[in-house]
């Protein structure tokens, strides 16, 4: 289980505290007003931001001081998820090992996963030749190949249209979500959370709250969430 | 949400490159200061050299800048066929070996050049290119294009809306827009050129000389090569450094990347058309002044190319080797420094701009002389010094691309478990192929045409192509000199072209 233990984050004047567990085998959505610290929390989980105090744990392992590449964590950013000068196969293959020449069995695995995300035959293309949706699929293929137990999604599909975005979220659920994987996704769209997430963590007022089941939190949203959703005045 | 600065850092190659630059600039300066004979003070000849150096640089900078204003203005407001080619060619003198240009000028303005031929035919007294006005003329030849580009950028930076507004107000474009722009841009162009002319050794070597036209750098060369007076050479080198440092302090904040940047295809749309024929006259005059000497090199060099002495071909081979080593070293150092980043790198990146090749050379000579015969180290030292002097330009070209690549991808690379070396090799280098090729090409061309340090060090066995050409000119073998000049010109431009092209090919942006 991915765990934030008395975590205190500081970035300039901004602070955030978090003390919660992210359940395994589920998608947890981070929601809250913009600037509340959703991406900051994700940066800390991924290892890009050192916490002031507290610990980040996965099962019993302390990740707090482990460099990003050595954590059991994959991440997808809002943009720049693919290296423009590398082919789709090379980009996806980086999930297997961070080298450009893979062994033949590894290459076969890359081709298999590319097919799984609907990119069969795109191996030799460059990211620039692909549409936005296809680029997202390629990045997803890399995360699948990395086979790490935690996946962080920092709004990687935000730039896609609603139809494509739903398609991608369904693909994430179908391919990435396994019983022993923890998926944390930042979103500002309640529909995304309802569609893909079993739990919602509300990030607001300098605090990341404990996860709550998606259905119940939207049924009776706390005041902050209600304000954010624009239903508070009703 | 603002991201915290998380970076994959590769430090020690940058530190190594930085240390090399510091050794070559400040280290050699230390050697100079240590060995200088301060007790004797300055002789009248030294004062004359300082005076000449400053005066010729002032005159060269002033004339270049003033002549550039009408040329830039004409280019800014006229559209004609070949305009963009002409503007591109204005960047070419930067790559042009000085000695080649000087020979071209000699073929027009020299003793038996076109001009004196014409004057004699008309029964008029001859014109001598040697001395103050010759040095200034060569400097104007080199720096008029640079000044024109700098000032043209100023013109093109005036937003089109301002011209529309001025036109609708029926106000004077000159008073409202152009005079303020020139007041902001021209002093910068003047200072950059002043600094360049302070350290232009090859021009003074070929067109100056004698008690009335000796620069400090030329005096260093003479003290070292002819009198073998190390103390005096060191003293003069110290003086030259002070001159450059003073000028560089003033230029400090001015951008040098502008020298070769593109994006000047835009023509300013305006409503005060002025006299078109006058603009075209100005442009034609500048184009002829700048292209005629090179045309002469090609014209006179082609026949000379066939029967070049074998020694010239050997010299060419040496020059190519030095240029390649210098290009690799320069681009390697630039990548290492740019990857490292930070304030130290910013200082290291501009330090060579204030350095003079001759001062570095003198320091290196003083350091090497007690250990071994300096002639044996000539080519190595030349490659090192050339790489260092070209470093600021390569660094300026590379830094933006490397910074962007780092900013865009270091988190992703870190989360994929890339180490710094793999990150540099797999991600950074492919992303900056174009500026890398450009920088390497620049370093190669500059090194190919360099006639500075090599003149201090080389014996016959270390002769490079520019030095061989200079010696041919000294022996009045003008045919062979022109052939060697054409060869040098071709090699310099080809090296630049090959590297630059190599960077562009298959570059994925």
XYZ file of C-alpha atoms in Angstrom:
743
model
C 0.000 0.000 0.000
C 1.211 3.522 -0.843
C 1.239 5.598 2.278
C 1.840 9.233 3.227
C 2.833 9.337 6.879
C 2.571 12.792 8.496
C 3.873 14.235 5.258
C 4.572 17.977 5.244
C 5.441 19.633 1.935
C 6.649 23.143 1.321
C 7.267 24.908 -1.939
C 8.031 28.591 -1.514
C 5.141 29.969 0.554
C 2.915 27.049 -0.282
C 2.452 24.229 2.213
C 0.544 20.964 2.178
C 0.092 18.213 4.718
C -0.931 14.677 3.965
C -1.505 11.651 6.157
C -3.303 8.959 4.174
C -3.160 5.610 2.400
C -3.832 4.995 -1.263
C -5.703 1.715 -1.630
C -4.274 -1.052 -3.777
C -6.136 -2.379 -6.778
C -7.999 0.880 -7.262
C -7.859 4.259 -8.940
C -7.780 7.198 -6.554
C -8.585 10.642 -7.910
C -6.949 13.738 -6.444
C -9.490 16.547 -6.683
C -9.634 20.105 -5.475
C -9.367 23.729 -6.499
C -6.449 24.639 -8.748
C -3.401 25.661 -6.777
C -4.468 23.473 -3.862
C -1.452 21.204 -4.260
C -2.572 18.174 -6.267
C 0.478 18.225 -8.526
C 2.729 19.076 -5.586
C 1.619 15.933 -3.791
C 2.205 13.916 -6.931
C 5.695 15.453 -7.328
C 6.529 14.404 -3.777
C 5.252 10.865 -4.356
C 7.315 10.592 -7.538
C 10.411 11.922 -5.800
C 10.768 15.319 -7.444
C 10.118 17.239 -4.254
C 11.739 16.400 -0.914
C 9.241 16.629 1.945
C 10.102 18.865 4.888
C 9.025 16.117 7.254
C 7.135 12.851 7.277
C 7.611 9.725 5.196
C 6.389 8.135 2.002
C 6.058 4.367 2.277
C 5.244 1.574 -0.096
C 4.268 -1.557 1.796
C 7.016 -1.506 4.402
C 9.690 0.220 2.294
C 10.548 3.855 3.060
C 10.707 5.725 -0.272
C 11.284 9.190 1.164
C 14.939 9.432 0.195
C 14.975 7.126 -2.816
C 15.701 8.785 -6.185
C 12.742 8.963 -8.621
C 13.989 6.274 -10.987
C 14.425 3.734 -8.199
C 10.925 4.107 -6.739
C 8.301 1.498 -7.613
C 6.459 4.317 -9.351
C 5.702 5.332 -12.945
C 4.384 8.772 -13.795
C 2.676 10.421 -16.739
C 2.908 14.197 -16.960
C 0.572 16.716 -18.554
C 2.894 16.951 -21.547
C 6.384 15.971 -22.696
C 5.709 12.314 -21.978
C 7.493 11.201 -25.142
C 10.945 12.070 -26.408
C 10.296 13.607 -29.830
C 13.513 12.243 -31.384
C 12.875 8.621 -30.427
C 10.509 6.256 -32.238
C 7.322 5.023 -30.601
C 8.913 1.621 -29.982
C 11.996 3.233 -28.449
C 9.875 5.496 -26.280
C 7.732 2.635 -25.052
C 10.796 0.401 -24.701
C 12.308 2.836 -22.200
C 9.793 1.372 -19.765
C 11.497 -2.015 -20.063
C 15.000 -0.673 -19.604
C 16.313 2.874 -20.151
C 18.402 1.936 -23.186
C 17.735 2.238 -26.893
C 18.725 -1.286 -27.951
C 16.579 -3.960 -26.418
C 16.964 -7.696 -26.722
C 14.693 -9.515 -29.137
C 12.412 -10.935 -26.437
C 12.070 -7.490 -24.938
C 11.246 -6.072 -28.360
C 8.567 -8.695 -28.779
C 7.078 -7.633 -25.470
C 7.114 -3.958 -26.618
C 5.278 -4.891 -29.818
C 2.755 -6.876 -27.824
C 1.963 -3.967 -25.506
C 1.793 -1.503 -28.394
C -0.798 -3.761 -29.920
C -2.629 -3.895 -26.608
C -2.991 -0.089 -26.566
C -4.012 -0.023 -30.208
C -0.732 1.099 -31.735
C 0.213 -2.006 -33.696
C 2.422 -1.038 -36.638
C 3.376 2.338 -35.199
C 6.755 1.066 -33.873
C 8.984 3.048 -36.195
C 6.963 6.277 -36.227
C 8.048 9.404 -34.395
C 5.760 11.040 -31.825
C 5.367 14.068 -34.073
C 3.632 11.899 -36.691
C 0.981 10.744 -34.219
C -2.248 12.369 -33.092
C -2.666 13.501 -29.498
C -4.653 10.407 -28.595
C -2.086 8.100 -30.147
C 0.703 9.869 -28.266
C -1.172 9.254 -25.010
C -1.474 5.586 -25.921
C 2.268 5.357 -26.578
C 3.033 6.906 -23.196
C 0.592 4.496 -21.583
C 2.387 1.616 -23.307
C 5.615 2.689 -21.658
C 3.973 2.703 -18.243
C 2.506 -0.747 -18.873
C 5.918 -2.067 -19.897
C 7.556 -0.627 -16.797
C 5.306 -2.870 -14.689
C 5.726 -0.770 -11.596
C 3.119 -1.223 -8.871
C 2.276 2.486 -8.517
C 1.196 4.726 -11.392
C 0.739 8.464 -11.040
C -1.277 10.325 -13.674
C -0.780 14.096 -13.582
C -3.656 14.959 -15.937
C -1.964 13.350 -18.951
C -5.191 13.314 -20.953
C -6.316 16.855 -20.129
C -5.530 18.156 -23.605
C -7.644 15.505 -25.349
C -11.271 16.026 -26.275
C -13.922 14.500 -23.980
C -14.490 11.433 -26.166
C -10.791 10.596 -26.430
C -10.274 11.277 -22.761
C -12.973 8.802 -21.783
C -11.497 6.287 -24.165
C -8.090 6.691 -22.521
C -9.500 6.412 -19.003
C -11.284 3.225 -19.993
C -8.060 1.929 -21.473
C -6.248 2.746 -18.231
C -8.857 0.851 -16.256
C -8.794 -2.068 -18.643
C -5.035 -2.468 -19.038
C -3.319 -0.795 -16.110
C -5.651 -1.531 -13.238
C -4.743 -4.872 -11.684
C -5.426 -6.092 -8.129
C -1.918 -5.254 -6.939
C -1.530 -1.889 -8.621
C -2.144 1.531 -7.092
C -3.202 4.287 -9.477
C -3.351 7.920 -8.416
C -4.705 10.443 -10.876
C -4.999 14.195 -10.670
C -8.134 15.577 -12.226
C -10.277 18.661 -12.073
C -13.168 17.042 -13.926
C -15.721 15.285 -11.661
C -16.822 13.170 -14.618
C -13.310 11.686 -14.865
C -13.387 10.771 -11.200
C -16.849 9.241 -11.472
C -15.831 7.341 -14.574
C -12.472 5.956 -13.514
C -11.917 6.313 -9.781
C -13.164 4.220 -6.915
C -11.887 6.718 -4.352
C -11.479 10.465 -4.197
C -8.892 12.359 -2.165
C -9.936 15.941 -1.657
C -6.966 18.310 -1.711
C -7.906 21.701 -0.319
C -6.984 24.204 2.366
C -3.398 22.945 2.676
C -4.497 19.396 3.389
C -4.848 16.178 1.431
C -7.814 14.439 3.074
C -8.313 10.724 3.562
C -9.742 8.885 0.550
C -13.512 8.440 0.397
C -15.549 6.259 -1.936
C -16.380 8.167 -5.086
C -20.096 7.509 -4.880
C -20.496 8.801 -1.335
C -18.303 11.903 -1.743
C -20.290 13.080 -4.743
C -23.586 12.183 -3.070
C -22.876 14.483 -0.144
C -19.860 16.626 -1.036
C -18.028 18.514 1.739
C -18.367 22.309 1.561
C -15.037 22.849 -0.195
C -15.802 20.290 -2.861
C -19.305 21.640 -3.297
C -17.900 25.120 -3.861
C -15.424 23.715 -6.350
C -18.107 21.767 -8.161
C -20.274 24.873 -8.270
C -23.173 23.217 -6.470
C -22.676 24.876 -3.093
C -25.061 27.738 -3.699
C -28.012 25.550 -4.606
C 1.415 24.768 -10.361
C 5.056 25.804 -10.379
C 7.423 22.862 -10.382
C 10.294 22.676 -8.004
C 13.658 22.649 -9.713
C 14.565 19.013 -9.950
C 17.475 18.321 -12.231
C 19.690 15.511 -13.335
C 23.110 17.064 -12.949
C 26.324 16.100 -14.621
C 28.958 18.137 -12.880
C 32.514 17.005 -13.325
C 32.884 17.267 -17.136
C 31.655 20.836 -16.831
C 34.040 21.466 -13.965
C 36.867 20.053 -16.064
C 36.002 22.262 -19.024
C 35.652 25.248 -16.716
C 39.051 24.529 -15.201
C 40.628 24.366 -18.664
C 39.109 27.713 -19.617
C 40.272 29.246 -16.351
C 43.789 27.862 -16.859
C 43.962 29.218 -20.391
C 42.558 32.645 -19.555
C 43.449 33.467 -15.954
C 46.304 30.948 -15.645
C 48.169 32.303 -18.621
C 47.438 35.793 -17.347
C 49.087 34.823 -14.075
C 52.166 33.656 -15.948
C 52.204 36.959 -17.796
C 51.910 39.002 -14.611
C 54.607 36.915 -12.928
C 57.144 37.325 -15.715
C 56.447 40.912 -16.707
C 59.264 43.379 -16.241
C 57.338 46.031 -14.422
C 60.480 47.843 -13.159
C 61.592 49.335 -16.434
C 58.181 50.863 -16.982
C 56.860 51.704 -20.402
C 59.057 52.967 -23.210
C 57.896 55.666 -25.658
C 57.417 52.888 -28.219
C 55.054 51.106 -25.836
C 53.014 54.262 -25.339
C 52.876 54.700 -29.103
C 51.614 51.121 -29.464
C 48.885 51.658 -26.862
C 47.866 54.917 -28.508
C 47.760 53.337 -31.958
C 45.797 50.328 -30.714
C 43.121 52.463 -29.088
C 42.927 55.047 -31.872
C 42.612 52.543 -34.696
C 39.943 50.629 -32.762
C 38.017 53.847 -32.087
C 38.227 54.897 -35.727
C 37.323 51.423 -37.020
C 34.325 51.143 -34.701
C 33.106 54.669 -35.437
C 33.391 54.355 -39.206
C 31.864 50.865 -39.283
C 28.909 51.968 -37.183
C 28.292 55.186 -39.090
C 28.473 53.514 -42.487
C 26.230 50.737 -41.260
C 23.358 53.089 -40.429
C 22.398 53.983 -44.022
C 22.983 50.385 -45.175
C 20.785 48.950 -42.448
C 18.129 51.576 -43.105
C 18.098 50.778 -46.799
C 17.864 47.037 -46.099
C 15.108 47.602 -43.585
C 12.804 49.410 -45.962
C 13.508 47.932 -49.388
C 12.434 44.626 -50.784
C 14.425 43.283 -53.698
C 15.609 40.016 -55.148
C 18.576 38.630 -53.273
C 17.871 40.668 -50.153
C 17.780 37.662 -47.842
C 20.923 36.205 -49.441
C 22.670 39.532 -48.928
C 21.641 39.600 -45.276
C 22.875 36.031 -44.818
C 26.181 36.959 -46.446
C 26.529 39.818 -43.978
C 27.107 37.093 -41.385
C 29.849 35.463 -43.445
C 32.833 37.692 -42.540
C 32.683 36.117 -39.105
C 33.788 32.854 -40.749
C 36.184 34.497 -43.157
C 39.901 33.984 -42.422
C 41.325 37.443 -41.769
C 44.417 36.837 -43.845
C 42.306 35.944 -46.878
C 40.326 39.158 -46.628
C 43.511 41.160 -46.200
C 44.988 39.618 -49.333
C 41.776 40.444 -51.178
C 41.979 44.042 -50.021
C 45.642 44.169 -51.058
C 44.673 43.058 -54.551
C 42.410 46.070 -54.829
C 44.035 48.739 -52.705
C 47.604 47.421 -52.537
C 50.715 48.642 -54.319
C 49.957 46.773 -57.527
C 46.240 46.486 -56.958
C 43.325 47.601 -59.081
C 43.042 51.049 -57.497
C 46.693 52.013 -57.957
C 46.599 50.645 -61.487
C 43.705 52.975 -62.226
C 45.347 55.916 -60.526
C 48.587 55.418 -62.470
C 46.640 55.162 -65.707
C 45.053 58.519 -64.876
C 48.484 59.916 -64.002
C 47.556 60.381 -60.344
C 49.834 59.675 -57.358
C 49.584 56.198 -55.815
C 47.757 55.180 -52.651
C 49.368 53.146 -49.879
C 47.229 50.752 -47.905
C 49.862 50.219 -45.227
C 49.533 52.046 -41.934
C 46.663 53.522 -39.961
C 44.128 53.869 -42.770
C 44.868 50.395 -44.120
C 44.281 48.813 -40.729
C 41.075 50.802 -40.317
C 39.903 49.899 -43.810
C 40.398 46.190 -43.184
C 38.545 46.490 -39.899
C 35.674 48.300 -41.581
C 35.581 45.539 -44.197
C 35.163 42.985 -41.423
C 32.883 44.890 -39.115
C 30.608 46.858 -41.409
C 28.543 43.700 -42.013
C 28.352 42.972 -38.291
C 27.344 46.548 -37.500
C 24.768 46.438 -40.282
C 23.204 43.277 -38.885
C 23.123 44.627 -35.344
C 21.514 47.883 -36.429
C 19.155 46.153 -38.861
C 17.871 44.122 -35.937
C 17.124 47.344 -34.156
C 15.128 48.550 -37.125
C 13.212 45.324 -37.472
C 12.483 45.274 -33.756
C 10.349 48.399 -34.078
C 6.785 47.038 -34.034
C 4.819 47.543 -37.241
C 2.056 49.219 -35.241
C 4.432 52.046 -34.350
C 5.041 52.801 -38.014
C 1.287 52.750 -38.605
C 0.704 55.024 -35.665
C 3.423 57.431 -36.755
C 1.997 57.482 -40.249
C -1.516 58.158 -38.997
C -0.199 60.957 -36.795
C 1.718 62.297 -39.751
C 4.749 62.480 -37.481
C 8.414 62.127 -38.367
C 9.569 58.510 -38.347
C 13.113 59.672 -37.791
C 12.337 61.707 -34.694
C 9.772 59.403 -33.188
C 11.190 55.972 -33.969
C 14.535 55.835 -35.678
C 16.614 58.245 -33.657
C 15.619 56.670 -30.318
C 16.259 53.196 -31.731
C 19.727 54.152 -32.971
C 20.507 55.801 -29.680
C 19.800 52.456 -28.029
C 21.426 50.149 -30.585
C 24.388 52.012 -32.099
C 26.495 52.349 -28.921
C 26.315 48.595 -28.430
C 27.435 47.921 -31.993
C 30.225 50.471 -31.577
C 31.513 48.846 -28.393
C 31.431 45.296 -29.727
C 33.426 46.358 -32.775
C 35.813 48.395 -30.654
C 36.563 45.273 -28.604
C 37.017 43.139 -31.709
C 39.442 45.653 -33.220
C 41.488 45.829 -30.025
C 42.431 42.184 -30.448
C 42.748 41.880 -34.185
C 46.304 40.706 -34.592
C 46.396 39.449 -38.167
C 45.305 42.779 -39.664
C 47.994 44.707 -37.796
C 50.560 42.045 -38.696
C 49.901 42.382 -42.400
C 48.888 46.011 -42.854
C 50.515 47.692 -39.867
C 54.065 47.674 -38.582
C 56.793 50.216 -38.136
C 56.942 52.743 -35.311
C 53.795 54.556 -36.405
C 51.442 51.630 -36.932
C 52.226 48.976 -34.331
C 49.508 47.625 -32.076
C 50.228 46.227 -28.648
C 49.642 42.698 -29.926
C 52.042 43.248 -32.795
C 54.595 44.549 -30.281
C 54.116 41.370 -28.226
C 54.762 39.286 -31.321
C 57.888 41.239 -32.177
C 59.227 41.123 -28.625
C 58.739 37.365 -28.523
C 59.717 36.327 -32.037
C 62.442 38.806 -32.979
C 63.926 40.136 -29.731
C 63.105 37.108 -27.588
C 62.549 39.543 -24.742
C 60.176 37.504 -22.559
C 59.892 40.146 -19.841
C 58.860 42.840 -22.291
C 56.462 40.514 -24.103
C 54.855 39.704 -20.769
C 54.598 43.361 -19.835
C 52.934 44.175 -23.148
C 50.601 41.226 -22.720
C 49.602 42.610 -19.334
C 48.827 45.953 -20.935
C 46.818 44.296 -23.694
C 44.833 42.408 -21.077
C 44.024 45.614 -19.216
C 42.858 47.247 -22.444
C 40.606 44.294 -23.265
C 39.317 43.925 -19.731
C 38.281 47.585 -19.624
C 36.478 47.326 -22.944
C 34.935 43.944 -22.080
C 33.537 45.289 -18.822
C 31.597 47.818 -20.861
C 30.435 45.265 -23.420
C 29.615 42.707 -20.685
C 25.885 42.890 -20.954
C 25.645 43.028 -24.719
C 24.517 39.957 -26.535
C 26.996 38.341 -28.874
C 24.557 35.711 -30.059
C 23.017 38.434 -32.207
C 26.048 38.303 -34.450
C 24.796 35.312 -36.352
C 21.158 34.971 -35.516
C 18.668 34.707 -38.315
C 15.103 35.846 -38.678
C 15.678 39.065 -40.540
C 13.538 38.311 -43.540
C 10.876 40.720 -42.446
C 10.733 44.052 -44.177
C 9.319 46.958 -42.252
C 6.137 48.191 -43.855
C 6.208 51.956 -43.797
C 4.757 54.953 -45.405
C 7.684 57.379 -45.738
C 9.236 55.772 -48.752
C 12.216 58.093 -49.229
C 14.313 57.886 -52.354
C 14.482 54.291 -53.522
C 17.429 54.924 -55.841
C 19.492 56.297 -52.961
C 18.826 53.206 -50.858
C 19.750 50.906 -53.716
C 22.916 52.928 -54.327
C 23.923 52.525 -50.698
C 23.211 48.791 -50.770
C 25.127 48.318 -54.025
C 28.132 50.253 -52.776
C 28.296 48.172 -49.609
C 27.834 44.931 -51.539
C 30.635 45.833 -53.958
C 33.008 46.915 -51.182
C 32.376 43.641 -49.370
C 32.389 41.239 -52.302
C 35.099 42.629 -54.582
C 38.069 41.533 -52.445
C 36.681 38.006 -52.265
C 35.992 37.955 -55.980
C 39.634 38.943 -56.497
C 40.806 36.023 -54.345
C 38.778 33.597 -56.419
C 39.837 35.210 -59.697
C 43.542 35.333 -58.893
C 43.621 32.225 -56.746
C 42.270 29.739 -59.268
C 45.403 29.795 -61.453
C 47.615 29.726 -58.344
C 45.800 26.697 -57.012
C 47.307 24.382 -59.634
C 50.937 24.813 -58.741
C 50.845 25.363 -55.005
C 54.072 24.369 -53.234
C 53.832 20.989 -51.514
C 54.487 22.689 -48.186
C 51.172 24.517 -48.554
C 49.275 21.237 -48.826
C 51.008 19.971 -45.710
C 50.102 23.200 -43.966
C 46.507 22.699 -45.065
C 46.510 19.181 -43.599
C 47.844 20.560 -40.306
C 45.217 23.278 -40.281
C 42.423 20.809 -40.874
C 43.643 18.641 -37.988
C 43.896 21.623 -35.669
C 40.451 22.832 -36.748
C 38.858 19.420 -36.166
C 40.433 19.010 -32.734
C 39.430 22.534 -31.824
C 35.855 21.978 -33.029
C 35.466 18.738 -31.048
C 37.029 20.215 -27.948
C 34.982 23.382 -28.183
C 31.656 21.621 -28.642
C 32.500 19.089 -25.942
C 33.330 21.849 -23.486
C 30.225 23.794 -24.458
C 27.939 20.782 -23.877
C 29.609 19.986 -20.567
C 29.318 23.573 -19.373
C 25.736 23.978 -20.540
C 24.733 20.740 -18.798
C 26.284 21.976 -15.617
C 24.772 25.443 -15.793
C 24.826 28.080 -13.103
C 26.664 31.251 -12.357
C 30.207 29.914 -12.675
C 29.423 28.737 -16.181
C 28.027 32.151 -17.079
C 31.378 33.707 -16.098
C 33.445 31.021 -17.828
C 31.301 31.528 -20.925
C 32.193 35.187 -21.331
C 35.757 35.148 -20.022
C 37.280 34.191 -23.410
C 35.525 37.180 -25.007
C 37.715 39.459 -22.941
C 40.815 37.415 -23.610
C 43.157 38.074 -26.465
C 44.667 35.146 -28.305
C 48.048 36.803 -28.175
C 47.900 37.308 -24.403
C 46.898 33.676 -23.857
C 49.607 32.680 -26.299
C 52.265 34.713 -24.486
C 51.249 33.181 -21.166
C 51.293 29.698 -22.646
C 54.700 30.388 -24.163
C 56.035 31.497 -20.778
C 54.629 28.360 -19.133
C 55.898 25.948 -21.779
C 59.269 27.513 -22.553
C 61.065 26.272 -19.401
C 59.787 22.733 -20.013
C 60.091 22.154 -23.739
C 60.596 23.772 -27.107
C 57.432 25.832 -27.624
C 57.464 25.117 -31.375
C 56.777 21.461 -30.607
C 53.645 22.408 -28.684
C 52.503 24.888 -31.336
C 49.647 22.896 -32.822
C 48.315 21.623 -29.492
C 48.347 25.087 -27.955
C 46.716 26.542 -31.063
C 43.902 23.996 -30.939
C 43.359 24.613 -27.220
C 43.363 28.385 -27.560
C 41.098 28.327 -30.619
C 38.630 26.064 -28.852
C 38.570 28.402 -25.869
C 38.141 31.541 -27.953
C 35.238 29.985 -29.870
C 33.615 28.652 -26.696
C 31.413 31.680 -25.915
C 29.771 31.448 -29.334
C 29.191 27.693 -29.143
C 27.845 28.050 -25.620
C 25.442 30.802 -26.634
C 24.164 28.625 -29.447
C 23.727 25.529 -27.259
C 22.439 26.872 -23.977
C 18.802 27.581 -24.917
C 18.317 24.119 -26.456
C 19.950 22.295 -23.568
C 17.997 24.299 -21.010
C 14.730 23.490 -22.780
C 15.557 19.801 -23.088
C 16.498 19.662 -19.426
C 13.358 21.485 -18.362
C 11.050 19.367 -20.516
C 12.444 15.937 -19.856
C 14.532 15.680 -16.721
C 11.635 14.529 -14.542
C 10.528 11.926 -17.017
C 14.121 10.723 -17.448
C 14.621 10.628 -13.687
C 11.471 8.613 -13.162
C 12.667 6.178 -15.830
C 15.910 5.741 -13.931
C 18.294 7.501 -16.323
C 21.700 8.363 -14.944
C 23.231 11.710 -15.944
C 25.448 10.235 -18.666
C 22.649 8.321 -20.303
C 20.409 11.385 -20.043
C 23.048 13.512 -21.786
C 23.744 10.966 -24.504
C 20.241 9.748 -25.251
C 18.109 12.791 -24.591
C 20.120 16.017 -24.567
C 22.534 15.462 -27.460
C 19.906 14.398 -30.008
C 17.772 17.391 -28.993
C 20.567 19.908 -29.633
C 22.054 18.492 -32.823
C 21.445 21.657 -34.785
C 23.075 24.178 -32.459
C 25.797 21.628 -31.746
C 26.614 21.300 -35.434
C 26.481 25.045 -35.836
C 28.779 25.619 -32.860
C 31.258 22.980 -33.990
C 31.255 24.428 -37.505
C 31.893 27.876 -36.139
C 34.766 26.642 -33.989
C 36.267 24.729 -36.920
C 36.081 27.699 -39.283
C 37.470 30.136 -36.719
C 40.323 27.765 -35.935
C 41.003 27.088 -39.602
C 41.539 30.776 -40.328
C 43.310 31.709 -37.130
C 46.547 33.581 -37.470
C 47.417 34.513 -33.900
C 48.854 32.112 -31.379
C 50.338 29.991 -34.136
C 52.527 32.910 -35.254
C 54.042 33.085 -31.770
C 54.859 29.392 -31.570
C 55.385 27.806 -34.943
C 58.578 26.917 -36.702
C 58.534 25.709 -40.304
C 57.494 22.241 -39.269
C 54.317 23.498 -37.552
C 53.200 25.923 -40.223
C 49.420 26.136 -40.606
C 47.705 27.278 -43.779
C 47.141 30.906 -42.692
C 50.764 31.134 -41.580
C 52.002 29.590 -44.836
C 49.891 32.099 -46.705
C 51.301 34.978 -44.673
C 54.845 33.821 -45.410
C 54.068 33.560 -49.131
C 52.730 37.121 -49.038
C 55.884 38.234 -47.231
C 57.930 36.695 -50.024
C 55.769 38.521 -52.612
C 54.649 35.238 -54.166
C 51.223 36.703 -54.731
C 50.059 34.043 -57.179
C 50.755 31.223 -54.725
C 49.425 33.311 -51.842
C 46.150 33.824 -53.702
C 45.954 30.089 -54.420
C 46.573 29.307 -50.756
C 43.996 31.961 -49.854
C 41.379 30.372 -52.070
C 42.174 26.985 -50.560
C 41.899 28.404 -47.047
C 38.646 30.151 -47.843
C 37.196 27.001 -49.358
C 38.305 24.837 -46.445
C 36.975 27.212 -43.797
C 33.578 27.539 -45.407
C 33.405 23.795 -46.180
C 34.216 22.831 -42.601
C 31.513 25.130 -41.321
C 29.072 23.857 -43.923
C 29.767 20.182 -43.209
C 29.334 20.513 -39.448
C 26.297 22.730 -39.750
C 24.741 20.403 -42.313
C 25.553 17.371 -40.187
C 23.639 18.970 -37.336
C 20.640 19.732 -39.519
C 20.389 16.319 -41.173
C 17.649 14.181 -39.619
C 17.338 16.582 -36.721
C 14.016 15.944 -35.002
C 12.757 19.047 -33.404
